[in-house]
Amino acid sequence: MRWTDDRGGNVEDRRGSGGAIVGGGLGTIIIAAIVFFLGGDPSAILNSENIAQSSSADAKRELSANEQKIGEMVDMMGKWNIITWDQIFKENGIIYEKPKIILFESTTSSRCGIAQSAMGPFYCPADQSIYMDMSFFNELQSRFGAKVTEFTIAYVLAHEVGHHVQNLLGTLNETDKARGSARYSEAQLNQISVATELQADFYAGVWAKKTDTNKNILEPGDLESAINAAEAVGDDNIQKRSQGYVNQESFTHGSSAQRKEWFMKGYNSGDIKQGDTFSQLLR
Ligand SMILES: [Zn+2]
C-alpha cells in the first residue's frame, strides 16, 4: 500500500489514555444497533460493573513510535474514505457526513454501550463512530489465519465505513425495523444480517477501486490481502475454527466465498448501485 500525504481522517485516539471508562453512571447499554465486524455476540459487551474494576488498573502511558505510526496511517486511511465517499455522494446529489474513527485499547465507552476489544471493530450508528482496537489485527492473524498487511487494515476500516454509508442511506434503519417487527424468523433475520455485512464488503470494494483510481494507493498483493481478510472472517471459517463445524442457518456475516465475491463485485464495478445484496439473499 502506497502512503500519500493525506491526513485529517477524523480520528480520536484514546490509546494510552489509561482506563477510558469511568465506572458507573453509564446506564442502560444499547446493543441492538451495533454492527459487529466479526460474528455478532452482544454478550461480549461487558456490563459496567466489570469494566469499572478492570479499567482502573490501566495506567496512562506514552504511545510507542510504532503505535504513533499506526495512528497516522489510520488518519490517512480515514481521509481517503472521506475524500472518496464525498465524491460518490456528490455524484448522486447527496451530502456525505464523515464518521469519527475512535482508536482504543481494551475498553472504551460508546453511545452503543461499552466497547470491548473482544468484539472486534464495529460501527455505532448512534454516535456515527467506528471503534477499533488495533490488537484485533493480531487476532485476525493468529486466530483466523489471515495474513495481515497495511491494506488489511484499510479493508477493515472501509468495511466499517460501509456500515456508516448504510446508516446515511437509511439501510440500517430498515434492517432495525425488520428486527423490531415480528414478521421474520430468526433464520431470516440472520439473512438480513448477512446482506448488511456483504453490502459493507461491497462498499469496501467500491471504495478500494475509487481510491486507487484517484490516489494510486494499491501495490502488488494489496487486493489479495483484502480478499484474504474477507475470507478469514467468513462465517464458515470462523465457525470451523471456533466450534469445529459449520451451521449455515446461523451465519450472520456471510461465507468466505460470499465475502470475497461481494468485495470483488464492488471493486470491479466501482458503482454503488450494483450493491443490492438484499434482494438476492431475501427471496
Ligand atoms: Zn460489519
Short mmCIF file of C-alpha atoms and ligand atoms in Angstrom, two decimals:
data_model
loop_
_atom_site.label_atom_id
_atom_site.label_comp_id
_atom_site.label_asym_id
_atom_site.label_seq_id
_atom_site.Cartn_x
_atom_site.Cartn_y
_atom_site.Cartn_z
CA MET A 1 0.00 0.00 0.00
CA ARG A 2 1.40 3.34 -1.05
CA TRP A 3 1.18 6.11 1.54
CA THR A 4 0.09 9.60 0.48
CA ASP A 5 0.34 12.87 2.38
CA ASP A 6 -3.42 12.95 3.03
CA ARG A 7 -4.21 13.43 6.72
CA GLY A 8 -7.31 14.56 8.63
CA GLY A 9 -9.35 11.36 8.86
CA ASN A 10 -11.35 12.49 11.89
CA VAL A 11 -9.58 10.12 14.25
CA GLU A 12 -9.90 10.32 18.02
CA ASP A 13 -7.01 8.42 19.55
CA ARG A 14 -7.87 7.15 23.04
CA ARG A 15 -4.95 4.74 23.25
CA GLY A 16 -2.59 5.24 26.12
CA SER A 17 -5.05 7.45 27.95
CA GLY A 18 -5.40 4.93 30.79
CA GLY A 19 -8.76 3.30 31.54
CA ALA A 20 -11.05 5.33 29.33
CA ILE A 21 -14.12 4.03 31.12
CA VAL A 22 -15.18 5.95 34.15
CA GLY A 23 -17.02 3.34 36.19
CA GLY A 24 -20.71 3.67 36.91
CA GLY A 25 -23.33 6.02 35.62
CA LEU A 26 -23.39 4.55 32.15
CA GLY A 27 -26.96 3.46 32.45
CA THR A 28 -28.69 1.20 30.02
CA ILE A 29 -26.46 -0.37 27.44
CA ILE A 30 -27.86 -0.18 23.96
CA ILE A 31 -26.80 -3.18 21.94
CA ALA A 32 -29.46 -3.52 19.27
CA ALA A 33 -27.89 -1.14 16.80
CA ILE A 34 -24.33 -2.36 16.90
CA VAL A 35 -22.99 -3.96 13.78
CA PHE A 36 -20.08 -6.21 14.51
CA PHE A 37 -17.29 -6.98 12.13
CA LEU A 38 -16.98 -10.48 13.47
CA GLY A 39 -19.89 -12.72 14.39
CA GLY A 40 -22.23 -10.59 16.45
CA ASP A 41 -22.20 -11.64 20.06
CA PRO A 42 -23.94 -8.99 22.17
CA SER A 43 -22.83 -10.74 25.35
CA ALA A 44 -19.33 -9.55 24.51
CA ILE A 45 -20.43 -6.14 25.67
CA LEU A 46 -19.48 -6.04 29.27
CA ASN A 47 -21.68 -4.61 31.92
CA SER A 48 -20.37 -1.50 33.54
CA GLU A 49 -19.55 -3.19 36.83
CA ASN A 50 -16.94 -5.44 35.22
CA ILE A 51 -15.49 -2.51 33.39
CA ALA A 52 -15.16 -0.32 36.44
CA GLN A 53 -12.98 -2.97 38.04
CA SER A 54 -10.80 -3.80 35.08
CA SER A 55 -10.12 -0.36 33.73
CA SER A 56 -8.97 1.32 36.90
CA ALA A 57 -5.84 -0.81 36.69
CA ASP A 58 -4.79 0.71 33.34
CA ALA A 59 -2.25 3.46 33.66
CA LYS A 60 -1.60 6.38 31.40
CA ARG A 61 1.30 5.82 29.06
CA GLU A 62 3.08 7.25 26.04
CA LEU A 63 2.37 5.65 22.69
CA SER A 64 5.32 3.85 21.14
CA ALA A 65 6.76 5.06 17.83
CA ASN A 66 5.07 2.14 16.07
CA GLU A 67 1.71 2.92 17.68
CA GLN A 68 2.04 6.53 16.60
CA LYS A 69 2.80 5.41 13.07
CA ILE A 70 -0.32 3.21 13.04
CA GLY A 71 -2.36 6.16 14.30
CA GLU A 72 -1.01 8.27 11.46
CA MET A 73 -1.82 5.54 8.97
CA VAL A 74 -5.41 5.22 10.17
CA ASP A 75 -5.72 9.01 9.97
CA MET A 76 -4.58 8.82 6.34
CA MET A 77 -6.98 5.98 5.58
CA GLY A 78 -9.80 7.88 7.26
CA LYS A 79 -9.09 10.82 4.99
CA TRP A 80 -9.08 8.54 1.94
CA ASN A 81 -12.55 7.39 2.96
CA ILE A 82 -13.79 10.94 3.42
CA ILE A 83 -12.47 12.02 0.00
CA THR A 84 -13.88 9.01 -1.85
CA TRP A 85 -17.31 8.93 -0.20
CA ASP A 86 -17.63 12.68 -0.50
CA GLN A 87 -17.14 12.23 -4.23
CA ILE A 88 -19.55 9.29 -4.56
CA PHE A 89 -22.28 11.05 -2.59
CA LYS A 90 -21.84 14.23 -4.64
CA GLU A 91 -22.17 12.23 -7.86
CA ASN A 92 -25.51 11.05 -6.51
CA GLY A 93 -26.65 14.51 -5.43
CA ILE A 94 -26.42 13.89 -1.69
CA ILE A 95 -24.20 15.22 1.07
CA TYR A 96 -21.73 12.98 2.87
CA GLU A 97 -21.18 13.35 6.62
CA LYS A 98 -17.92 11.85 7.77
CA PRO A 99 -17.85 9.35 10.62
CA LYS A 100 -15.50 9.54 13.57
CA ILE A 101 -12.83 6.86 13.98
CA ILE A 102 -12.02 6.03 17.58
CA LEU A 103 -8.88 4.07 18.37
CA PHE A 104 -8.92 2.48 21.79
CA GLU A 105 -7.39 -0.34 23.77
CA SER A 106 -9.20 -2.88 25.96
CA THR A 107 -12.39 -0.87 26.69
CA THR A 108 -13.97 2.46 25.96
CA SER A 109 -17.43 3.98 26.08
CA SER A 110 -19.66 4.47 23.05
CA ARG A 111 -23.28 5.52 22.66
CA CYS A 112 -23.99 1.88 21.76
CA GLY A 113 -22.63 0.70 25.09
CA ILE A 114 -19.17 -0.20 26.25
CA ALA A 115 -16.77 -1.11 23.51
CA GLN A 116 -14.52 -4.04 24.24
CA SER A 117 -11.60 -5.32 22.20
CA ALA A 118 -13.03 -8.83 22.02
CA MET A 119 -15.93 -7.54 19.96
CA GLY A 120 -13.68 -6.65 17.05
CA PRO A 121 -14.02 -3.37 15.16
CA PHE A 122 -17.58 -2.09 14.95
CA TYR A 123 -19.67 0.86 13.88
CA CYS A 124 -22.02 2.59 16.29
CA PRO A 125 -24.84 4.34 14.39
CA ALA A 126 -25.91 6.31 17.48
CA ASP A 127 -22.70 8.35 17.53
CA GLN A 128 -21.70 7.71 13.89
CA SER A 129 -18.36 6.37 15.05
CA ILE A 130 -16.14 3.45 14.18
CA TYR A 131 -14.45 1.79 17.17
CA MET A 132 -11.22 -0.04 16.57
CA ASP A 133 -8.74 -1.71 18.87
CA MET A 134 -5.68 -2.43 16.76
CA SER A 135 -4.97 -5.63 18.71
CA PHE A 136 -7.80 -7.12 16.64
CA PHE A 137 -5.37 -7.44 13.76
CA ASN A 138 -3.06 -9.68 15.79
CA GLU A 139 -6.04 -11.90 16.45
CA LEU A 140 -7.06 -11.84 12.81
CA GLN A 141 -3.67 -13.28 12.03
CA SER A 142 -3.26 -15.74 14.90
CA ARG A 143 -6.83 -16.98 15.37
CA PHE A 144 -8.40 -16.59 11.95
CA GLY A 145 -5.37 -17.23 9.78
CA ALA A 146 -5.29 -14.00 7.80
CA LYS A 147 -2.02 -12.58 6.57
CA VAL A 148 -2.27 -9.04 7.90
CA THR A 149 -0.81 -6.18 5.88
CA GLU A 150 -1.42 -2.43 5.93
CA PHE A 151 -4.10 -2.90 3.33
CA THR A 152 -5.85 -5.45 5.56
CA ILE A 153 -6.40 -2.57 7.97
CA ALA A 154 -7.60 -0.39 5.09
CA TYR A 155 -10.13 -3.06 4.10
CA VAL A 156 -11.47 -3.49 7.64
CA LEU A 157 -11.80 0.26 8.09
CA ALA A 158 -13.51 0.58 4.70
CA HIS A 159 -15.94 -2.19 5.72
CA GLU A 160 -16.88 -0.24 8.85
CA VAL A 161 -17.22 2.98 6.84
CA GLY A 162 -19.51 0.89 4.62
CA HIS A 163 -21.82 0.49 7.63
CA HIS A 164 -21.70 4.25 8.11
CA VAL A 165 -22.73 4.69 4.47
CA GLN A 166 -25.62 2.28 5.12
CA ASN A 167 -26.58 4.43 8.08
CA LEU A 168 -26.57 7.62 5.99
CA LEU A 169 -28.56 5.95 3.20
CA GLY A 170 -31.20 4.65 5.62
CA THR A 171 -30.34 0.97 5.15
CA LEU A 172 -29.58 0.37 8.83
CA ASN A 173 -32.86 2.00 9.73
CA GLU A 174 -34.67 -0.53 7.52
CA THR A 175 -32.82 -3.50 8.98
CA ASP A 176 -33.55 -2.27 12.51
CA LYS A 177 -37.23 -2.05 11.63
CA ALA A 178 -37.14 -5.60 10.32
CA ARG A 179 -35.53 -6.73 13.57
CA GLY A 180 -38.14 -4.91 15.61
CA SER A 181 -41.10 -6.45 13.79
CA ALA A 182 -42.36 -9.95 14.44
CA ARG A 183 -42.52 -10.73 10.74
CA TYR A 184 -39.23 -12.52 10.37
CA SER A 185 -37.92 -15.80 11.69
CA GLU A 186 -34.52 -15.92 13.30
CA ALA A 187 -33.09 -17.56 10.18
CA GLN A 188 -34.47 -14.72 8.06
CA LEU A 189 -33.06 -12.10 10.42
CA ASN A 190 -29.69 -13.81 10.09
CA GLN A 191 -30.05 -13.47 6.33
CA ILE A 192 -30.75 -9.77 6.73
CA SER A 193 -27.60 -9.52 8.81
CA VAL A 194 -25.64 -11.36 6.11
CA ALA A 195 -26.99 -9.00 3.44
CA THR A 196 -25.98 -6.00 5.58
CA GLU A 197 -22.45 -7.33 6.06
CA LEU A 198 -21.94 -8.33 2.43
CA GLN A 199 -23.06 -4.90 1.34
CA ALA A 200 -20.45 -3.35 3.65
CA ASP A 201 -17.85 -5.57 1.94
CA PHE A 202 -19.21 -4.44 -1.43
CA TYR A 203 -18.86 -0.79 -0.40
CA ALA A 204 -15.30 -1.50 0.76
CA GLY A 205 -14.59 -2.84 -2.73
CA VAL A 206 -16.09 0.23 -4.38
CA TRP A 207 -14.00 2.39 -2.07
CA ALA A 208 -10.79 0.49 -2.91
CA LYS A 209 -11.36 0.90 -6.64
CA LYS A 210 -12.27 4.61 -6.49
CA THR A 211 -9.49 5.49 -4.08
CA ASP A 212 -6.92 3.65 -6.16
CA THR A 213 -8.14 5.43 -9.29
CA ASN A 214 -7.73 8.81 -7.57
CA LYS A 215 -4.67 8.21 -5.42
CA ASN A 216 -2.88 5.21 -6.84
CA ILE A 217 -2.61 3.50 -3.44
CA LEU A 218 -2.64 -0.17 -4.40
CA GLU A 219 0.57 -2.12 -4.70
CA PRO A 220 1.02 -5.75 -5.78
CA GLY A 221 -0.51 -8.08 -3.16
CA ASP A 222 -2.80 -5.47 -1.59
CA LEU A 223 -6.00 -6.64 -3.20
CA GLU A 224 -5.10 -10.20 -2.29
CA SER A 225 -4.61 -9.27 1.36
CA ALA A 226 -8.07 -7.63 1.48
CA ILE A 227 -9.60 -10.73 -0.09
CA ASN A 228 -7.63 -12.90 2.30
CA ALA A 229 -9.02 -10.98 5.29
CA ALA A 230 -12.57 -11.08 3.89
CA GLU A 231 -12.27 -14.86 3.57
CA ALA A 232 -10.74 -15.22 7.04
CA VAL A 233 -13.75 -13.55 8.66
CA GLY A 234 -16.28 -15.58 6.67
CA ASP A 235 -18.75 -17.30 8.99
CA ASP A 236 -17.76 -20.76 7.77
CA ASN A 237 -14.09 -20.14 8.58
CA ILE A 238 -14.90 -18.64 11.98
CA GLN A 239 -17.29 -21.45 12.88
CA LYS A 240 -14.89 -24.16 11.72
CA ARG A 241 -12.13 -22.67 13.83
CA SER A 242 -14.21 -21.96 16.91
CA GLN A 243 -16.68 -24.87 17.07
CA GLY A 244 -15.35 -27.34 14.53
CA TYR A 245 -18.44 -27.42 12.32
CA VAL A 246 -20.47 -25.11 10.09
CA ASN A 247 -24.13 -24.20 10.52
CA GLN A 248 -25.22 -22.11 7.58
CA GLU A 249 -28.52 -21.00 9.15
CA SER A 250 -26.67 -19.21 11.90
CA PHE A 251 -24.47 -17.22 9.51
CA THR A 252 -24.61 -13.50 10.27
CA HIS A 253 -21.81 -12.16 8.04
CA GLY A 254 -21.69 -14.44 5.02
CA SER A 255 -19.40 -17.26 3.95
CA SER A 256 -15.78 -16.71 2.94
CA ALA A 257 -16.77 -17.15 -0.71
CA GLN A 258 -19.62 -14.62 -0.44
CA ARG A 259 -17.47 -12.04 1.31
CA LYS A 260 -14.80 -12.32 -1.35
CA GLU A 261 -17.43 -12.25 -4.11
CA TRP A 262 -19.10 -9.04 -2.89
CA PHE A 263 -15.85 -7.22 -2.15
CA MET A 264 -14.69 -8.01 -5.70
CA LYS A 265 -18.07 -7.08 -7.15
CA GLY A 266 -17.64 -3.66 -5.57
CA TYR A 267 -14.07 -3.39 -6.75
CA ASN A 268 -14.79 -4.47 -10.31
CA SER A 269 -17.90 -2.34 -10.78
CA GLY A 270 -16.87 0.71 -8.75
CA ASP A 271 -20.59 1.51 -8.76
CA ILE A 272 -22.58 1.69 -5.51
CA LYS A 273 -25.79 0.94 -7.40
CA GLN A 274 -24.61 -2.63 -8.07
CA GLY A 275 -24.61 -3.48 -4.35
CA ASP A 276 -28.10 -4.81 -3.75
CA THR A 277 -27.24 -7.75 -1.53
CA PHE A 278 -30.72 -7.75 -0.03
CA SER A 279 -32.96 -8.72 -2.96
CA GLN A 280 -30.58 -11.51 -3.90
CA LEU A 281 -30.48 -13.05 -0.46
CA LEU A 282 -34.03 -12.42 0.70
CA ARG A 283 -36.18 -14.44 -1.61
ZN ZN B 1 -19.71 -5.42 9.52
#
